[in-house]
């Protein structure tokens, strides 16, 4: 194994196999090495570790089959981790924790047993243009007070959520222009729970085996201007009394869901506005089991079943918020179902068909 504690040495084109500790350790403020084009395989610990305020450029390395994370940045480290290939291993592909900063860019991560990229304990790393595929857990997992900026990553065919965020962070993590592609046997596209306050903008979420986006357990994200296409279950799920009006679902396209395009239940009270919900195999908007909230200016069209389905007693107050008015109309093209609810008129025109369960 090799340790860098100061200066800017170059560690290049070495092969490390079966190391009992990290193959390359970069530590302490003032250490800023180039670690490039090395092979690190089958170690009993992590592959490359950058910690204790160190910097460094970790580039073009091939890391495979280690017991812990392929690359770790932690305890205030702020290196540049780019263009590496991380395969297999029992830990995360790249792990950032304990106030890590820096940049994780252009890495290819596959078949890890834990998350492809994991952020925790105050990490605020920029995560840009990485490819994560075929993992046995999450593609990206952000938790325990971590934040960061996640942009233009491509995540596919993982068994867990392609992105999972849990726990509040200040500032909250931001996800922009990521592409999430599901696969057989996979989970949801994006899971936001445990008081998460993430911002999700301009992402493409497609062909997930379960929901495209799942919000629950006190999460209050902004989900804005995303395309959620071909979900195996609901396009967007919002569930739980703790999900309040600070959860905003705005300007999204939800298309081709196998269940409801947007499903709100269990007392959730989000703001759902200016979305287009279309071409699903069930209802467009489905509000049930005590769902509350504000639903305005949505366009619901070309769904196989009712455009809007409401059942099990939405409150009268919320029904009023759903009534058509200059600032609160829902444009529905197709049928509207009213099930077991004391609900006022929801649409601008008389529905073609009313379903009663």
Coordinates of C-alpha atoms in Angstrom, one line a residue:
X1 CA 0.0 0.0 0.0
X2 CA 1.0 3.6 -0.5
X3 CA 0.5 6.7 1.7
X4 CA 0.7 10.4 0.6
X5 CA 0.8 13.0 3.5
X6 CA 2.2 16.1 1.8
X7 CA 3.1 17.7 -1.5
X8 CA 2.0 16.7 -5.0
X9 CA 3.6 13.4 -5.9
X10 CA 2.4 11.2 -8.8
X11 CA 1.2 7.7 -8.3
X12 CA 0.9 6.2 -11.8
X13 CA 0.4 2.9 -13.5
X14 CA 0.8 0.7 -10.5
X15 CA -1.0 -2.6 -9.7
X16 CA -2.3 -3.2 -6.2
X17 CA -3.8 -6.6 -5.4
X18 CA -5.0 -8.1 -2.2
X19 CA -4.0 -5.2 0.1
X20 CA -5.0 -5.7 3.7
X21 CA -5.7 -1.9 4.0
X22 CA -6.5 0.8 1.5
X23 CA -4.1 0.4 -1.5
X24 CA -3.6 4.2 -1.7
X25 CA -4.2 6.5 1.2
X26 CA -4.1 10.3 0.7
X27 CA -4.2 12.2 4.0
X28 CA -3.7 15.5 5.8
X29 CA -4.0 19.1 4.7
X30 CA -1.3 19.9 2.1
X31 CA -1.4 16.6 0.4
X32 CA -2.5 16.9 -3.2
X33 CA -1.1 14.0 -5.2
X34 CA -1.9 12.7 -8.7
X35 CA -3.2 9.2 -8.5
X36 CA -3.7 8.1 -12.1
X37 CA -4.1 5.0 -14.2
X38 CA -3.6 2.5 -11.4
X39 CA -5.3 -0.9 -10.9
X40 CA -6.6 -1.7 -7.4
X41 CA -8.2 -5.2 -7.0
X42 CA -9.4 -7.6 -4.4
X43 CA -8.4 -5.7 -1.3
X44 CA -9.6 -6.5 2.2
X45 CA -10.4 -2.9 2.9
X46 CA -11.1 0.1 0.6
X47 CA -9.4 0.8 -2.7
X48 CA -8.4 4.5 -2.5
X49 CA -9.0 6.7 0.5
X50 CA -8.7 10.5 0.6
X51 CA -9.2 12.0 4.1
X52 CA -8.3 14.5 6.8
X53 CA -8.5 17.7 4.7
X54 CA -6.4 16.2 1.9
X55 CA -7.0 17.0 -1.8
X56 CA -5.7 15.0 -4.7
X57 CA -6.7 14.1 -8.2
X58 CA -7.9 10.5 -8.5
X59 CA -8.2 9.8 -12.2
X60 CA -8.4 6.9 -14.7
X61 CA -8.0 4.1 -12.1
X62 CA -9.6 0.7 -12.4
X63 CA -10.9 -0.5 -9.0
X64 CA -12.6 -3.9 -8.5
X65 CA -13.6 -6.4 -5.9
X66 CA -12.7 -4.6 -2.7
X67 CA -14.4 -5.4 0.6
X68 CA -15.1 -1.7 1.4
X69 CA -15.8 1.3 -0.9
X70 CA -13.8 1.5 -4.1
X71 CA -13.0 5.2 -3.5
X72 CA -13.7 7.1 -0.3
X73 CA -13.5 10.9 0.4
X74 CA -14.1 11.9 4.0
X75 CA -13.2 14.2 7.0
X76 CA -13.1 17.4 5.1
X77 CA -11.3 16.0 2.0
X78 CA -12.0 17.8 -1.3
X79 CA -10.3 15.9 -4.1
X80 CA -11.2 15.5 -7.7
X81 CA -12.4 11.9 -8.5
X82 CA -12.8 11.6 -12.2
X83 CA -12.9 9.1 -15.1
X84 CA -12.4 6.0 -12.9
X85 CA -13.9 2.5 -13.4
X86 CA -15.2 0.9 -10.2
X87 CA -16.6 -2.6 -10.5
X88 CA -18.0 -5.0 -8.0
X89 CA -17.0 -4.9 -4.4
X90 CA -19.0 -5.4 -1.2
X91 CA -19.1 -1.7 -0.3
X92 CA -20.2 1.5 -2.2
X93 CA -18.6 2.3 -5.5
X94 CA -17.7 5.9 -4.3
X95 CA -18.4 7.0 -0.7
X96 CA -18.3 10.6 0.4
X97 CA -18.9 11.3 4.1
X98 CA -18.1 13.5 7.1
X99 CA -18.0 16.9 5.5
X100 CA -16.3 15.8 2.3
X101 CA -16.4 18.3 -0.6
X102 CA -14.7 18.0 -4.0
X103 CA -16.0 16.7 -7.3
X104 CA -17.0 13.2 -8.5
X105 CA -17.2 13.4 -12.3
X106 CA -17.3 11.0 -15.2
X107 CA -16.8 7.8 -13.3
X108 CA -18.3 4.4 -14.5
X109 CA -19.6 2.4 -11.6
X110 CA -21.2 -1.1 -11.9
X111 CA -22.3 -4.1 -10.0
X112 CA -21.6 -2.9 -6.5
X113 CA -23.3 -4.6 -3.5
X114 CA -24.0 -1.2 -1.8
X115 CA -24.9 2.1 -3.5
X116 CA -23.0 3.1 -6.6
X117 CA -22.4 6.6 -5.1
X118 CA -23.2 7.1 -1.3
X119 CA -23.2 10.5 0.4
X120 CA -23.6 10.9 4.2
X121 CA -22.7 12.9 7.3
X122 CA -22.5 16.4 5.9
X123 CA -20.9 15.6 2.6
X124 CA -21.5 18.4 0.0
X125 CA -19.8 16.9 -3.1
X126 CA -20.5 17.9 -6.7
X127 CA -21.5 14.7 -8.5
X128 CA -21.6 15.2 -12.3
X129 CA -21.9 13.0 -15.4
X130 CA -21.3 9.6 -13.8
X131 CA -22.7 6.3 -15.1
X132 CA -24.0 3.9 -12.5
X133 CA -25.5 0.6 -13.6
X134 CA -26.3 -2.9 -12.4
X135 CA -25.9 -2.3 -8.6
X136 CA -27.6 -4.5 -6.0
X137 CA -28.7 -1.5 -4.0
X138 CA -29.3 2.2 -4.8
X139 CA -27.7 4.0 -7.7
X140 CA -27.1 7.2 -5.6
X141 CA -27.9 7.2 -1.9
X142 CA -27.9 10.5 0.0
X143 CA -28.6 10.4 3.8
X144 CA -27.6 11.4 7.3
X145 CA -27.4 15.1 6.6
X146 CA -25.6 15.0 3.3
X147 CA -26.3 17.5 0.5
X148 CA -24.5 18.1 -2.8
X149 CA -25.3 18.9 -6.4
X150 CA -26.1 16.0 -8.7
X151 CA -26.2 16.8 -12.4
X152 CA -26.2 14.8 -15.7
X153 CA -25.7 11.4 -14.1
X154 CA -27.0 8.3 -15.9
X155 CA -28.3 5.6 -13.5
X156 CA -29.8 2.3 -14.7
X157 CA -30.8 -1.2 -13.8
X158 CA -30.1 -1.1 -10.1
X159 CA -32.1 -3.3 -7.7
X160 CA -32.8 -0.5 -5.2
X161 CA -34.1 3.0 -5.9
X162 CA -32.1 4.6 -8.7
X163 CA -31.8 7.6 -6.4
X164 CA -32.7 7.5 -2.7
X165 CA -32.7 10.6 -0.4
X166 CA -33.5 10.4 3.3
X167 CA -33.0 12.9 6.1
X168 CA -32.9 16.7 6.1
X169 CA -29.8 18.7 5.0
X170 CA -29.0 22.4 4.7
X171 CA -28.8 23.3 2.0
X172 CA -30.8 20.4 0.6
X173 CA -29.4 18.2 -2.2
X174 CA -30.2 19.3 -5.8
X175 CA -30.7 16.9 -8.6
X176 CA -30.7 18.4 -12.2
X177 CA -30.8 16.8 -15.6
X178 CA -30.2 13.2 -14.4
X179 CA -31.4 10.3 -16.5
X180 CA -32.8 7.4 -14.5
X181 CA -33.6 4.2 -16.4
X182 CA -35.2 1.2 -14.6
X183 CA -35.1 -2.4 -15.5
X184 CA -36.7 -5.8 -14.7
X185 CA -36.6 -6.6 -11.0
X186 CA -35.7 -3.0 -10.1
X187 CA -37.3 -0.6 -7.7
X188 CA -38.6 3.0 -7.8
X189 CA -36.8 5.7 -9.8
X190 CA -36.5 8.2 -7.0
X191 CA -37.4 7.6 -3.3
X192 CA -37.7 10.7 -1.1
X193 CA -38.5 10.1 2.5
X194 CA -37.4 10.7 6.1
X195 CA -37.9 14.5 6.0
X196 CA -35.9 14.9 2.8
X197 CA -35.9 18.4 1.3
X198 CA -34.4 17.7 -2.1
X199 CA -34.9 19.7 -5.2
X200 CA -35.4 17.6 -8.4
X201 CA -35.5 19.5 -11.7
X202 CA -35.3 18.5 -15.3
X203 CA -34.7 14.8 -14.8
X204 CA -35.8 12.0 -17.1
X205 CA -37.2 9.0 -15.2
X206 CA -38.3 6.1 -17.4
X207 CA -39.2 2.5 -17.4
X208 CA -39.0 1.9 -13.7
X209 CA -40.4 -1.3 -12.5
X210 CA -42.2 0.5 -9.7
X211 CA -43.1 4.2 -9.2
X212 CA -41.1 6.8 -11.0
X213 CA -41.0 9.1 -7.9
X214 CA -42.1 8.1 -4.4
X215 CA -42.5 10.7 -1.7
X216 CA -43.3 9.7 1.9
X217 CA -42.5 9.9 5.6
X218 CA -42.3 13.7 6.0
X219 CA -40.4 14.5 2.8
X220 CA -41.0 17.9 1.3
X221 CA -39.2 18.0 -2.0
X222 CA -39.7 20.3 -5.0
X223 CA -40.2 18.0 -8.0
X224 CA -40.3 20.3 -11.0
X225 CA -40.1 20.0 -14.8
X226 CA -39.3 16.4 -14.9
X227 CA -40.3 13.7 -17.4
X228 CA -41.6 10.5 -15.8
X229 CA -42.4 7.9 -18.5
X230 CA -43.5 4.3 -18.6
X231 CA -43.5 3.6 -14.8
X232 CA -44.5 0.0 -13.9
X233 CA -46.7 1.3 -11.1
X234 CA -47.7 4.9 -10.4
X235 CA -45.8 7.7 -12.0
X236 CA -45.6 9.8 -8.8
X237 CA -46.7 8.5 -5.4
X238 CA -47.3 11.0 -2.5
X239 CA -48.2 9.2 0.8
X240 CA -48.5 10.0 4.5
X241 CA -50.0 12.7 6.7
X242 CA -46.6 14.2 7.3
X243 CA -46.3 15.2 3.6
X244 CA -47.5 18.7 3.7
X245 CA -47.9 21.7 1.3
X246 CA -44.2 22.2 1.3
X247 CA -44.1 19.2 -1.0
X248 CA -44.6 20.7 -4.4
X249 CA -45.1 18.7 -7.7
X250 CA -44.9 21.3 -10.4
X251 CA -44.7 21.4 -14.3
X252 CA -43.9 17.6 -14.7
X253 CA -44.9 15.4 -17.6
X254 CA -46.2 12.0 -16.4
X255 CA -46.9 9.7 -19.3
X256 CA -47.6 6.0 -19.8
X257 CA -47.9 4.9 -16.2
X258 CA -49.3 1.4 -15.6
X259 CA -51.2 2.6 -12.5
X260 CA -52.3 6.2 -11.7
X261 CA -50.2 9.0 -13.1
X262 CA -50.2 10.8 -9.8
X263 CA -51.4 9.0 -6.7
X264 CA -52.0 10.9 -3.4
X265 CA -53.0 9.0 -0.2
X266 CA -52.9 8.6 3.5
X267 CA -53.5 12.2 4.4
X268 CA -50.8 13.7 2.3
X269 CA -51.4 17.4 1.5
X270 CA -49.1 18.4 -1.4
X271 CA -49.4 21.2 -3.9
X272 CA -49.8 19.5 -7.3
X273 CA -49.9 22.1 -10.1
X274 CA -49.4 22.7 -13.8
X275 CA -48.6 19.0 -14.5
X276 CA -49.5 17.1 -17.7
X277 CA -50.7 13.5 -16.9
X278 CA -51.4 11.4 -19.9
X279 CA -51.6 8.1 -21.6
X280 CA -51.7 5.9 -18.5
X281 CA -53.3 2.5 -18.1
X282 CA -55.4 3.7 -15.1
X283 CA -56.6 7.1 -13.8
X284 CA -54.7 10.2 -14.4
X285 CA -55.0 11.8 -10.9
X286 CA -56.0 9.4 -8.0
X287 CA -56.7 11.0 -4.6
X288 CA -57.8 8.6 -1.9
X289 CA -57.6 7.5 1.8
X290 CA -57.8 11.0 3.3
X291 CA -55.7 12.7 0.7
X292 CA -55.7 16.5 1.0
X293 CA -53.7 19.3 -0.7
X294 CA -54.1 21.7 -3.6
X295 CA -54.5 20.4 -7.2
X296 CA -54.6 23.3 -9.7
X297 CA -54.0 23.9 -13.4
X298 CA -53.2 20.3 -14.3
X299 CA -53.9 18.8 -17.7
X300 CA -55.1 15.2 -17.6
X301 CA -55.7 13.5 -20.9
X302 CA -55.9 10.2 -22.8
X303 CA -55.8 7.9 -19.8
X304 CA -57.4 4.5 -20.1
X305 CA -59.6 5.0 -17.0
X306 CA -61.0 8.0 -15.2
X307 CA -59.1 11.3 -15.7
X308 CA -59.5 12.1 -12.0
X309 CA -60.6 9.6 -9.4
X310 CA -61.5 10.7 -5.8
X311 CA -62.6 8.2 -3.1
X312 CA -62.8 7.8 0.6
X313 CA -63.7 11.2 1.8
X314 CA -61.5 14.1 0.7
X315 CA -62.4 16.9 3.1
X316 CA -64.9 19.4 2.0
X317 CA -62.4 22.2 2.3
X318 CA -60.0 20.5 -0.1
X319 CA -62.9 19.8 -2.4
X320 CA -63.5 23.5 -2.6
X321 CA -59.9 24.0 -3.6
X322 CA -60.4 21.6 -6.4
X323 CA -63.4 23.4 -7.8
X324 CA -62.9 25.2 -11.1
X325 CA -62.2 28.9 -10.7
X326 CA -59.9 31.4 -12.5
X327 CA -56.9 30.4 -10.5
X328 CA -57.8 26.8 -9.8
X329 CA -58.9 24.9 -12.9
X330 CA -58.0 21.3 -13.8
X331 CA -58.2 20.6 -17.5
X332 CA -59.4 17.1 -17.9
X333 CA -59.9 15.5 -21.3
X334 CA -61.8 12.3 -20.7
X335 CA -63.9 10.8 -17.9
X336 CA -63.9 11.7 -14.3
X337 CA -64.7 9.2 -11.5
X338 CA -66.2 10.2 -8.1
X339 CA -65.9 7.3 -5.6
X340 CA -67.2 7.4 -2.0
X341 CA -66.5 11.1 -1.6
X342 CA -68.4 14.3 -0.9
X343 CA -66.6 16.2 -3.7
X344 CA -67.7 19.2 -5.6
X345 CA -67.3 19.7 -9.4
X346 CA -63.7 19.2 -10.4
X347 CA -63.7 20.1 -14.1
X348 CA -64.6 22.9 -16.4
X349 CA -67.1 20.8 -18.4
X350 CA -69.7 18.1 -17.6
X351 CA -67.9 14.7 -17.5
X352 CA -68.8 12.2 -20.2
X353 CA -69.0 9.5 -17.6
X354 CA -69.2 9.2 -13.8
X355 CA -68.0 6.1 -12.1
X356 CA -69.4 5.2 -8.7
X357 CA -67.7 2.4 -6.7

